[in-house]
mmCIF file of N, CA and C in Angstrom:
data_model
loop_
_atom_site.group_PDB
_atom_site.id
_atom_site.type_symbol
_atom_site.label_atom_id
_atom_site.label_comp_id
_atom_site.label_asym_id
_atom_site.label_seq_id
_atom_site.Cartn_x
_atom_site.Cartn_y
_atom_site.Cartn_z
ATOM 1 N N ALA A 1 -6.887 -13.275 -4.097
ATOM 2 C CA ALA A 1 -7.915 -13.518 -3.099
ATOM 3 C C ALA A 1 -8.943 -12.404 -3.151
ATOM 4 N N SER A 2 -10.178 -12.768 -3.058
ATOM 5 C CA SER A 2 -11.281 -11.814 -3.115
ATOM 6 C C SER A 2 -11.529 -11.187 -1.754
ATOM 7 N N HIS A 3 -12.257 -10.066 -1.763
ATOM 8 C CA HIS A 3 -12.728 -9.498 -0.502
ATOM 9 C C HIS A 3 -13.692 -10.480 0.139
ATOM 10 N N LEU A 4 -13.737 -10.475 1.457
ATOM 11 C CA LEU A 4 -14.618 -11.373 2.194
ATOM 12 C C LEU A 4 -15.957 -10.739 2.552
ATOM 13 N N GLN A 5 -16.052 -9.425 2.333
ATOM 14 C CA GLN A 5 -17.268 -8.653 2.624
ATOM 15 C C GLN A 5 -17.531 -7.714 1.442
ATOM 16 N N PRO A 6 -18.659 -6.999 1.444
ATOM 17 C CA PRO A 6 -18.974 -6.094 0.332
ATOM 18 C C PRO A 6 -17.895 -5.026 0.100
ATOM 19 N N ILE A 7 -17.749 -4.644 -1.168
ATOM 20 C CA ILE A 7 -16.825 -3.576 -1.574
ATOM 21 C C ILE A 7 -17.546 -2.242 -1.444
ATOM 22 N N ASN A 8 -16.856 -1.256 -0.884
ATOM 23 C CA ASN A 8 -17.452 0.058 -0.650
ATOM 24 C C ASN A 8 -17.018 1.136 -1.634
ATOM 25 N N TYR A 9 -15.834 0.996 -2.214
ATOM 26 C CA TYR A 9 -15.324 2.055 -3.094
ATOM 27 C C TYR A 9 -14.329 1.444 -4.060
ATOM 28 N N VAL A 10 -14.323 1.991 -5.287
ATOM 29 C CA VAL A 10 -13.439 1.494 -6.344
ATOM 30 C C VAL A 10 -12.767 2.670 -7.032
ATOM 31 N N ILE A 11 -11.465 2.535 -7.284
ATOM 32 C CA ILE A 11 -10.719 3.497 -8.105
ATOM 33 C C ILE A 11 -10.150 2.723 -9.289
ATOM 34 N N TYR A 12 -10.302 3.288 -10.499
ATOM 35 C CA TYR A 12 -9.778 2.644 -11.703
ATOM 36 C C TYR A 12 -8.668 3.505 -12.291
ATOM 37 N N PHE A 13 -7.531 2.864 -12.601
ATOM 38 C CA PHE A 13 -6.395 3.532 -13.237
ATOM 39 C C PHE A 13 -6.250 2.967 -14.634
ATOM 40 N N ALA A 14 -6.716 3.715 -15.625
ATOM 41 C CA ALA A 14 -6.728 3.223 -17.006
ATOM 42 C C ALA A 14 -5.331 2.968 -17.552
ATOM 43 N N LEU A 15 -4.402 3.888 -17.333
ATOM 44 C CA LEU A 15 -3.052 3.723 -17.880
ATOM 45 C C LEU A 15 -2.322 2.534 -17.273
ATOM 46 N N GLU A 16 -2.511 2.320 -15.989
ATOM 47 C CA GLU A 16 -1.841 1.216 -15.303
ATOM 48 C C GLU A 16 -2.625 -0.083 -15.399
ATOM 49 N N LYS A 17 -3.867 0.008 -15.901
ATOM 50 C CA LYS A 17 -4.779 -1.141 -15.988
ATOM 51 C C LYS A 17 -4.946 -1.791 -14.621
ATOM 52 N N GLN A 18 -5.266 -0.954 -13.639
ATOM 53 C CA GLN A 18 -5.428 -1.436 -12.272
ATOM 54 C C GLN A 18 -6.702 -0.893 -11.647
ATOM 55 N N ILE A 19 -7.209 -1.660 -10.706
ATOM 56 C CA ILE A 19 -8.354 -1.265 -9.894
ATOM 57 C C ILE A 19 -7.921 -1.398 -8.436
ATOM 58 N N ILE A 20 -8.312 -0.423 -7.616
ATOM 59 C CA ILE A 20 -8.076 -0.509 -6.177
ATOM 60 C C ILE A 20 -9.434 -0.455 -5.502
ATOM 61 N N THR A 21 -9.656 -1.373 -4.560
ATOM 62 C CA THR A 21 -10.941 -1.475 -3.883
ATOM 63 C C THR A 21 -10.751 -1.438 -2.366
ATOM 64 N N CYS A 22 -11.816 -1.015 -1.671
ATOM 65 C CA CYS A 22 -11.831 -1.116 -0.216
ATOM 66 C C CYS A 22 -13.146 -1.752 0.188
ATOM 67 N N SER A 23 -13.149 -2.365 1.381
ATOM 68 C CA SER A 23 -14.257 -3.244 1.723
ATOM 69 C C SER A 23 -14.610 -3.223 3.203
ATOM 70 N N ASP A 24 -15.764 -3.837 3.479
ATOM 71 C CA ASP A 24 -16.189 -4.061 4.853
ATOM 72 C C ASP A 24 -15.293 -5.068 5.569
ATOM 73 N N ASP A 25 -14.414 -5.759 4.833
ATOM 74 C CA ASP A 25 -13.509 -6.737 5.465
ATOM 75 C C ASP A 25 -12.250 -6.085 6.034
ATOM 76 N N PHE A 26 -12.239 -4.758 6.139
ATOM 77 C CA PHE A 26 -11.185 -3.949 6.756
ATOM 78 C C PHE A 26 -9.939 -3.826 5.878
ATOM 79 N N THR A 27 -9.991 -4.223 4.594
ATOM 80 C CA THR A 27 -8.805 -4.206 3.738
ATOM 81 C C THR A 27 -8.977 -3.326 2.505
ATOM 82 N N VAL A 28 -7.820 -2.987 1.923
ATOM 83 C CA VAL A 28 -7.713 -2.325 0.624
ATOM 84 C C VAL A 28 -6.939 -3.297 -0.264
ATOM 85 N N ARG A 29 -7.418 -3.502 -1.496
ATOM 86 C CA ARG A 29 -6.769 -4.467 -2.391
ATOM 87 C C ARG A 29 -6.501 -3.844 -3.762
ATOM 88 N N VAL A 30 -5.383 -4.283 -4.364
ATOM 89 C CA VAL A 30 -4.991 -3.831 -5.697
ATOM 90 C C VAL A 30 -5.196 -4.991 -6.665
ATOM 91 N N TRP A 31 -5.815 -4.695 -7.828
ATOM 92 C CA TRP A 31 -6.143 -5.701 -8.843
ATOM 93 C C TRP A 31 -5.578 -5.265 -10.179
ATOM 94 N N GLU A 32 -5.190 -6.211 -10.999
ATOM 95 C CA GLU A 32 -4.737 -5.938 -12.367
ATOM 96 C C GLU A 32 -5.811 -6.373 -13.348
ATOM 97 N N CYS A 33 -6.034 -5.561 -14.369
ATOM 98 C CA CYS A 33 -6.990 -5.888 -15.426
ATOM 99 C C CYS A 33 -6.208 -6.501 -16.589
ATOM 100 N N GLN A 34 -6.515 -7.747 -16.899
ATOM 101 C CA GLN A 34 -5.807 -8.454 -17.967
ATOM 102 C C GLN A 34 -6.795 -9.230 -18.826
ATOM 103 N N LYS A 35 -6.906 -8.894 -20.090
ATOM 104 C CA LYS A 35 -7.709 -9.651 -21.050
ATOM 105 C C LYS A 35 -9.062 -10.063 -20.489
ATOM 106 N N ASN A 36 -9.871 -9.092 -20.125
ATOM 107 C CA ASN A 36 -11.220 -9.314 -19.610
ATOM 108 C C ASN A 36 -11.261 -10.020 -18.256
ATOM 109 N N ASN A 37 -10.136 -10.101 -17.567
ATOM 110 C CA ASN A 37 -10.083 -10.681 -16.230
ATOM 111 C C ASN A 37 -9.535 -9.658 -15.255
ATOM 112 N N ILE A 38 -9.957 -9.773 -14.023
ATOM 113 C CA ILE A 38 -9.402 -8.946 -12.950
ATOM 114 C C ILE A 38 -8.761 -9.900 -11.963
ATOM 115 N N ILE A 39 -7.449 -9.731 -11.738
ATOM 116 C CA ILE A 39 -6.714 -10.633 -10.862
ATOM 117 C C ILE A 39 -5.959 -9.833 -9.805
ATOM 118 N N PRO A 40 -5.635 -10.448 -8.664
ATOM 119 C CA PRO A 40 -4.835 -9.733 -7.663
ATOM 120 C C PRO A 40 -3.496 -9.290 -8.251
ATOM 121 N N SER A 41 -3.055 -8.104 -7.877
ATOM 122 C CA SER A 41 -1.788 -7.572 -8.355
ATOM 123 C C SER A 41 -0.626 -8.376 -7.788
ATOM 124 N N LYS A 42 0.459 -8.442 -8.548
ATOM 125 C CA LYS A 42 1.663 -9.136 -8.082
ATOM 126 C C LYS A 42 2.296 -8.349 -6.942
ATOM 127 N N GLY A 43 2.997 -9.029 -6.080
ATOM 128 C CA GLY A 43 3.636 -8.370 -4.947
ATOM 129 C C GLY A 43 2.621 -8.067 -3.868
ATOM 130 N N LYS A 44 2.892 -7.038 -3.087
ATOM 131 C CA LYS A 44 1.980 -6.667 -1.999
ATOM 132 C C LYS A 44 0.722 -6.061 -2.601
ATOM 133 N N HIS A 45 -0.387 -6.723 -2.447
ATOM 134 C CA HIS A 45 -1.622 -6.222 -3.022
ATOM 135 C C HIS A 45 -2.759 -6.130 -2.022
ATOM 136 N N ILE A 46 -2.512 -6.465 -0.776
ATOM 137 C CA ILE A 46 -3.521 -6.333 0.267
ATOM 138 C C ILE A 46 -2.967 -5.423 1.360
ATOM 139 N N TYR A 47 -3.681 -4.345 1.624
ATOM 140 C CA TYR A 47 -3.298 -3.419 2.680
ATOM 141 C C TYR A 47 -4.275 -3.604 3.840
ATOM 142 N N SER A 48 -3.752 -3.924 5.012
ATOM 143 C CA SER A 48 -4.606 -4.087 6.186
ATOM 144 C C SER A 48 -4.028 -3.273 7.332
ATOM 145 N N GLY A 49 -4.887 -2.832 8.213
ATOM 146 C CA GLY A 49 -4.470 -2.017 9.341
ATOM 147 C C GLY A 49 -5.650 -1.325 9.997
ATOM 148 N N HIS A 50 -6.770 -1.235 9.274
ATOM 149 C CA HIS A 50 -7.971 -0.654 9.854
ATOM 150 C C HIS A 50 -8.632 -1.654 10.790
ATOM 151 N N GLN A 51 -9.363 -1.140 11.771
ATOM 152 C CA GLN A 51 -10.067 -1.976 12.747
ATOM 153 C C GLN A 51 -11.570 -2.055 12.480
ATOM 154 N N ASP A 52 -12.005 -1.460 11.357
ATOM 155 C CA ASP A 52 -13.425 -1.498 10.983
ATOM 156 C C ASP A 52 -13.517 -1.343 9.465
ATOM 157 N N LYS A 53 -14.720 -1.252 8.950
ATOM 158 C CA LYS A 53 -14.971 -1.170 7.511
ATOM 159 C C LYS A 53 -14.198 -0.016 6.884
ATOM 160 N N VAL A 54 -13.611 -0.267 5.716
ATOM 161 C CA VAL A 54 -12.928 0.784 4.961
ATOM 162 C C VAL A 54 -13.953 1.355 3.988
ATOM 163 N N LEU A 55 -14.209 2.657 4.099
ATOM 164 C CA LEU A 55 -15.318 3.273 3.397
ATOM 165 C C LEU A 55 -14.935 4.048 2.144
ATOM 166 N N LEU A 56 -13.723 4.601 2.102
ATOM 167 C CA LEU A 56 -13.363 5.526 1.030
ATOM 168 C C LEU A 56 -11.878 5.457 0.729
ATOM 169 N N LEU A 57 -11.539 5.689 -0.533
ATOM 170 C CA LEU A 57 -10.147 5.715 -0.999
ATOM 171 C C LEU A 57 -9.861 7.019 -1.712
ATOM 172 N N CYS A 58 -8.620 7.432 -1.667
ATOM 173 C CA CYS A 58 -8.145 8.574 -2.440
ATOM 174 C C CYS A 58 -6.718 8.269 -2.879
ATOM 175 N N SER A 59 -6.417 8.564 -4.131
ATOM 176 C CA SER A 59 -5.091 8.273 -4.660
ATOM 177 C C SER A 59 -4.351 9.560 -4.979
ATOM 178 N N PHE A 60 -3.073 9.561 -4.646
ATOM 179 C CA PHE A 60 -2.169 10.642 -5.007
ATOM 180 C C PHE A 60 -1.099 10.011 -5.881
ATOM 181 N N SER A 61 -1.456 9.733 -7.144
ATOM 182 C CA SER A 61 -0.596 8.931 -8.017
ATOM 183 C C SER A 61 0.753 9.590 -8.287
ATOM 184 N N SER A 62 0.827 10.923 -8.246
ATOM 185 C CA SER A 62 2.108 11.587 -8.482
ATOM 186 C C SER A 62 3.112 11.274 -7.373
ATOM 187 N N HIS A 63 2.618 10.831 -6.220
ATOM 188 C CA HIS A 63 3.484 10.486 -5.093
ATOM 189 C C HIS A 63 3.407 9.001 -4.748
ATOM 190 N N ASN A 64 2.741 8.191 -5.593
ATOM 191 C CA ASN A 64 2.532 6.766 -5.315
ATOM 192 C C ASN A 64 1.959 6.563 -3.917
ATOM 193 N N LEU A 65 0.971 7.385 -3.574
ATOM 194 C CA LEU A 65 0.392 7.370 -2.245
ATOM 195 C C LEU A 65 -1.099 7.097 -2.350
ATOM 196 N N LEU A 66 -1.604 6.317 -1.422
ATOM 197 C CA LEU A 66 -3.007 5.964 -1.364
ATOM 198 C C LEU A 66 -3.491 6.238 0.047
ATOM 199 N N ALA A 67 -4.681 6.838 0.191
ATOM 200 C CA ALA A 67 -5.262 7.087 1.498
ATOM 201 C C ALA A 67 -6.561 6.305 1.614
ATOM 202 N N SER A 68 -6.782 5.706 2.783
ATOM 203 C CA SER A 68 -8.026 4.995 3.032
ATOM 204 C C SER A 68 -8.645 5.517 4.330
ATOM 205 N N ALA A 69 -9.971 5.689 4.300
ATOM 206 C CA ALA A 69 -10.708 6.163 5.466
ATOM 207 C C ALA A 69 -11.639 5.058 5.940
ATOM 208 N N SER A 70 -11.695 4.886 7.250
ATOM 209 C CA SER A 70 -12.435 3.771 7.822
ATOM 210 C C SER A 70 -13.488 4.235 8.813
ATOM 211 N N LYS A 71 -14.438 3.346 9.045
ATOM 212 C CA LYS A 71 -15.463 3.579 10.059
ATOM 213 C C LYS A 71 -14.860 3.603 11.464
ATOM 214 N N ASP A 72 -13.608 3.154 11.597
ATOM 215 C CA ASP A 72 -12.924 3.201 12.896
ATOM 216 C C ASP A 72 -12.355 4.598 13.195
ATOM 217 N N ASN A 73 -12.741 5.574 12.361
ATOM 218 C CA ASN A 73 -12.336 6.979 12.524
ATOM 219 C C ASN A 73 -10.861 7.213 12.268
ATOM 220 N N THR A 74 -10.247 6.374 11.431
ATOM 221 C CA THR A 74 -8.839 6.580 11.081
ATOM 222 C C THR A 74 -8.687 6.806 9.584
ATOM 223 N N LEU A 75 -7.633 7.490 9.255
ATOM 224 C CA LEU A 75 -7.194 7.692 7.881
ATOM 225 C C LEU A 75 -5.779 7.148 7.810
ATOM 226 N N ILE A 76 -5.547 6.202 6.900
ATOM 227 C CA ILE A 76 -4.214 5.614 6.760
ATOM 228 C C ILE A 76 -3.668 5.946 5.380
ATOM 229 N N PHE A 77 -2.402 6.382 5.342
ATOM 230 C CA PHE A 77 -1.709 6.615 4.081
ATOM 231 C C PHE A 77 -0.818 5.416 3.795
ATOM 232 N N TRP A 78 -0.898 4.916 2.577
ATOM 233 C CA TRP A 78 -0.130 3.736 2.158
ATOM 234 C C TRP A 78 0.788 4.132 1.011
ATOM 235 N N LYS A 79 2.024 3.703 1.068
ATOM 236 C CA LYS A 79 2.948 3.836 -0.064
ATOM 237 C C LYS A 79 2.546 2.768 -1.062
ATOM 238 N N ASN A 80 2.179 3.186 -2.264
ATOM 239 C CA ASN A 80 1.671 2.239 -3.246
ATOM 240 C C ASN A 80 2.585 2.191 -4.460
ATOM 241 N N SER A 81 3.367 1.149 -4.545
ATOM 242 C CA SER A 81 4.278 0.990 -5.687
ATOM 243 C C SER A 81 3.547 0.488 -6.921
ATOM 244 N N HIS A 82 2.251 0.193 -6.794
ATOM 245 C CA HIS A 82 1.490 -0.349 -7.914
ATOM 246 C C HIS A 82 0.927 0.720 -8.837
ATOM 247 N N ILE A 83 0.917 2.008 -8.411
ATOM 248 C CA ILE A 83 0.352 3.055 -9.265
ATOM 249 C C ILE A 83 1.420 4.003 -9.726
#
């Protein structure tokens, strides 16, 4: 499933062939890059919990941790088994 609003930030993981995006639709999504296509990642690939636009992402891949910052003045840490 695609974002429903504009994307604000993108992180690309070359080794894992993954992209993580955040959007004005209040979500963070994980995508897999496969043969010139970008598809939603298998398993849990949509992180929701913010009450406003998600503006920025930061990854701590050594800990499989992802942080998202929102216009709702919150920072959420997500356990990310995809990275």
